[in-house]
Coordinates of C-alpha atoms in Angstrom, one line a residue:
Chain A
D1 CA 1.7 13.8 -1.8
A2 CA -1.3 11.7 -2.3
K3 CA -3.5 13.1 -5.3
T4 CA -6.8 11.8 -3.8
T5 CA -9.2 13.1 -1.3
Q6 CA -11.3 10.9 0.8
P7 CA -13.6 11.5 3.9
T8 CA -12.0 10.4 7.2
S9 CA -14.6 8.0 8.4
M10 CA -17.8 6.5 7.3
D11 CA -20.5 4.5 8.9
C12 CA -22.6 1.8 7.1
A13 CA -25.3 -0.7 8.7
E14 CA -24.6 -4.3 8.0
G15 CA -26.3 -5.8 5.0
R16 CA -26.5 -2.2 3.2
A17 CA -24.4 -1.0 0.5
A18 CA -21.4 0.9 1.4
N19 CA -20.5 3.8 -0.9
L20 CA -17.0 5.3 -0.5
P21 CA -16.2 8.4 -2.5
C22 CA -12.8 9.6 -3.6
N23 CA -11.9 12.9 -5.4
H24 CA -9.1 13.0 -7.9
S25 CA -9.5 16.2 -9.6
T26 CA -6.1 16.4 -11.1
I27 CA -6.0 12.9 -12.4
S28 CA -4.2 12.4 -15.7
G29 CA -5.2 10.5 -18.6
N30 CA -2.7 7.6 -18.1
E31 CA -3.4 7.3 -14.5
Y32 CA -5.5 4.4 -13.2
V33 CA -7.7 4.5 -9.9
Y34 CA -6.9 1.7 -7.4
W35 CA -8.4 0.9 -4.3
Y36 CA -7.1 -1.1 -1.4
R37 CA -8.2 -1.7 2.2
Q38 CA -6.4 -2.3 5.4
I39 CA -7.9 -4.4 8.1
H40 CA -6.2 -3.9 11.6
S41 CA -2.9 -5.4 12.1
Q42 CA -2.6 -6.9 8.4
G43 CA -0.9 -5.3 5.2
P44 CA -3.1 -3.4 2.5
Q45 CA -5.2 -5.7 0.2
Y46 CA -6.1 -5.0 -3.4
I47 CA -9.7 -4.5 -4.2
I48 CA -10.2 -3.2 -7.5
H49 CA -8.9 -0.8 -10.1
G50 CA -10.1 1.0 -13.4
L51 CA -9.1 3.6 -15.8
K52 CA -12.4 5.1 -17.1
N53 CA -15.0 2.4 -17.3
N54 CA -16.9 1.1 -14.4
E55 CA -15.4 -2.2 -13.1
T56 CA -16.8 -5.0 -11.0
N57 CA -15.2 -8.0 -9.1
E58 CA -16.4 -10.5 -6.6
M59 CA -15.3 -7.8 -3.9
A60 CA -16.6 -4.6 -5.1
S61 CA -17.7 -2.2 -7.9
L62 CA -15.9 1.0 -9.0
I63 CA -17.8 3.6 -10.6
I64 CA -15.7 6.3 -12.2
T65 CA -17.4 9.5 -13.4
E66 CA -17.1 10.6 -17.2
D67 CA -14.8 13.3 -16.3
R68 CA -12.7 10.9 -14.4
K69 CA -12.3 13.5 -11.5
S70 CA -14.0 11.3 -8.9
S71 CA -14.9 7.7 -8.2
T72 CA -17.0 5.6 -5.8
L73 CA -16.1 2.4 -4.3
I74 CA -19.4 0.3 -3.7
L75 CA -19.5 -2.8 -1.3
P76 CA -22.7 -4.2 -2.3
H77 CA -23.7 -6.0 1.2
A78 CA -21.4 -4.9 3.9
T79 CA -20.5 -7.2 6.7
L80 CA -18.7 -6.6 9.8
R81 CA -15.5 -8.0 8.1
D82 CA -15.5 -4.9 5.7
T83 CA -14.6 -2.9 8.8
A84 CA -11.2 -1.4 7.5
V85 CA -9.5 1.7 6.4
Y86 CA -10.2 2.1 2.5
Y87 CA -7.5 3.7 0.3
C88 CA -8.0 5.4 -2.9
I89 CA -4.8 5.9 -5.1
V90 CA -4.2 7.0 -8.4
R91 CA -1.3 5.6 -10.3
V92 CA 0.4 5.4 -13.7
A93 CA 1.3 2.2 -15.3
F94 CA 5.0 1.0 -15.4
G95 CA 7.2 1.4 -12.6
D96 CA 5.4 4.4 -10.8
K97 CA 5.6 4.6 -7.0
I98 CA 2.3 4.0 -5.1
I99 CA 1.5 6.9 -2.8
F100 CA -1.3 6.2 -0.2
G101 CA -3.3 9.3 1.4
K102 CA -4.7 8.8 4.8
G103 CA -8.0 6.7 3.5
T104 CA -11.5 6.5 5.0
R105 CA -12.1 4.5 8.1
L106 CA -15.2 2.6 7.4
H107 CA -17.2 1.3 10.4
I108 CA -19.8 -1.4 9.7
L109 CA -22.7 -1.1 12.4
P110 CA -24.4 -4.5 13.4
Chain B
D1 CA -1.3 -17.1 -4.9
V2 CA 1.2 -14.3 -4.6
K3 CA 3.2 -14.4 -1.5
V4 CA 5.4 -11.6 0.1
T5 CA 7.0 -12.6 3.1
Q6 CA 8.7 -10.3 5.6
S7 CA 11.5 -11.9 7.6
S8 CA 10.1 -10.9 11.1
R9 CA 6.8 -10.0 12.5
Y10 CA 8.2 -8.3 15.5
L11 CA 11.9 -7.1 16.1
V12 CA 13.4 -5.0 19.0
K13 CA 16.6 -3.3 18.4
R14 CA 19.0 -0.9 20.3
T15 CA 19.7 2.7 19.3
G16 CA 22.8 2.7 17.0
E17 CA 22.4 -0.9 15.9
K18 CA 22.3 -1.6 12.0
V19 CA 19.1 -3.1 11.4
F20 CA 18.0 -5.3 8.0
L21 CA 14.4 -5.9 7.2
E22 CA 14.1 -8.6 4.5
C23 CA 11.4 -9.1 2.0
V24 CA 11.0 -11.9 -0.5
Q25 CA 8.4 -12.3 -3.1
D26 CA 7.5 -15.5 -5.1
M27 CA 6.0 -14.1 -8.1
D28 CA 8.8 -12.4 -10.2
H29 CA 7.4 -9.1 -9.6
E30 CA 9.5 -6.3 -11.2
N31 CA 8.3 -3.7 -8.7
M32 CA 8.9 -3.7 -5.0
F33 CA 8.4 -1.3 -2.3
W34 CA 9.1 -0.5 1.4
Y35 CA 6.6 1.6 3.4
R36 CA 6.3 2.6 7.1
Q37 CA 3.0 3.2 8.9
D38 CA 2.6 5.3 12.0
P39 CA -0.7 6.3 13.6
G40 CA -2.2 9.5 12.3
L41 CA 0.4 9.5 9.4
G42 CA -0.7 6.8 7.3
L43 CA 1.5 4.7 4.9
R44 CA 4.4 6.6 3.7
L45 CA 6.9 5.3 0.9
I46 CA 10.4 5.1 2.0
Y47 CA 11.9 3.4 -1.1
F48 CA 10.9 1.4 -4.1
S49 CA 12.8 -0.7 -6.8
Y50 CA 11.6 -1.3 -10.3
D51 CA 14.3 -3.7 -11.3
V52 CA 17.3 -5.6 -9.9
K53 CA 19.7 -3.0 -8.5
M54 CA 17.5 -0.1 -9.5
K55 CA 16.0 1.9 -6.6
E56 CA 14.3 5.2 -6.2
K57 CA 13.7 7.4 -3.1
G58 CA 10.1 7.6 -1.9
D59 CA 8.7 10.5 0.3
I60 CA 10.8 9.8 3.6
P61 CA 14.1 7.9 2.6
E62 CA 16.3 9.8 5.3
G63 CA 17.9 7.3 7.5
Y64 CA 17.2 4.3 5.3
S65 CA 18.9 2.7 2.5
V66 CA 17.9 -0.5 0.4
S67 CA 19.3 -3.2 -1.5
R68 CA 18.0 -5.4 -4.4
E69 CA 20.6 -7.8 -5.6
K70 CA 18.1 -10.2 -6.7
K71 CA 14.8 -9.9 -8.2
E72 CA 12.9 -11.5 -5.4
R73 CA 14.5 -9.8 -2.4
F74 CA 14.4 -6.3 -1.4
S75 CA 16.1 -5.3 1.9
L76 CA 15.7 -2.1 3.9
I77 CA 18.6 -1.1 5.8
L78 CA 18.6 1.0 8.8
E79 CA 22.3 2.1 9.1
S80 CA 22.2 3.4 12.7
A81 CA 18.7 2.6 14.3
S82 CA 17.1 5.6 16.1
T83 CA 14.1 5.7 18.4
N84 CA 12.0 7.7 15.7
Q85 CA 12.4 4.8 13.5
T86 CA 10.1 2.6 15.6
S87 CA 7.4 1.9 13.5
M88 CA 5.4 -0.8 11.4
Y89 CA 7.2 -1.4 8.0
L90 CA 5.2 -3.0 5.1
C91 CA 6.9 -4.4 2.0
A92 CA 5.1 -4.9 -1.2
S93 CA 5.6 -6.0 -4.7
S94 CA 3.8 -5.7 -8.0
L95 CA 4.2 -6.5 -11.7
L96 CA 4.7 -3.1 -13.8
N97 CA 0.9 -2.1 -14.2
T98 CA -0.9 -4.1 -11.8
E99 CA -1.9 -4.3 -8.1
A100 CA 0.5 -4.5 -5.3
F101 CA 0.5 -7.3 -2.8
F102 CA 1.7 -6.6 0.7
G103 CA 3.6 -8.5 3.4
Q104 CA 2.1 -8.9 6.8
G105 CA 4.5 -6.1 8.1
T106 CA 7.3 -5.9 10.6
R107 CA 6.7 -4.1 13.9
L108 CA 10.0 -2.6 14.8
T109 CA 10.9 -1.1 18.2
V110 CA 14.0 0.6 18.7
V111 CA 15.0 1.0 22.3

């Protein structure tokens, strides 16, 4: 079973920041938090991952709480192309299987 | 760029046929994965492999087998296809502790 809990769906206005929450209250010390997204009819695409520090790349920022029990993915300036299902996953390193939950369906509103 | 290639985008097979879904990656990744995706059920892991000839069951291995004879290729086998195996099948690969890269998927219909 997935170890994460996410809202089923969210809306965000185009041009605004989209903040997608994820709860992973049973995360272990050696587990990373990964985010992927899946645009309709395509395979999932990696966005970002982190262990305990906040991370930023060209796509998004990842904010992990100090107790590591939850995180937030931030898309700073959402566009219509960001409409997708976003998956939050916890995963240990070295050969562990990747289990997806149901994800959050993000709708970007024009 | 990493490329994960699935042999077919769309496939139609008859009930009882033996079906092979092929996946090839070009980045020397150790891990490879097979998922199926169905409406309302999300992505479910069927099998994964962390090395040549090594495999582990995922959450829904029943009715499937896999083969990994070479590092770059991971095959999913439906020994006797059934209509409840109609689905989108997704292959992925990754290094040991990095992100996974996915293929475009194979939409299999069993009639």
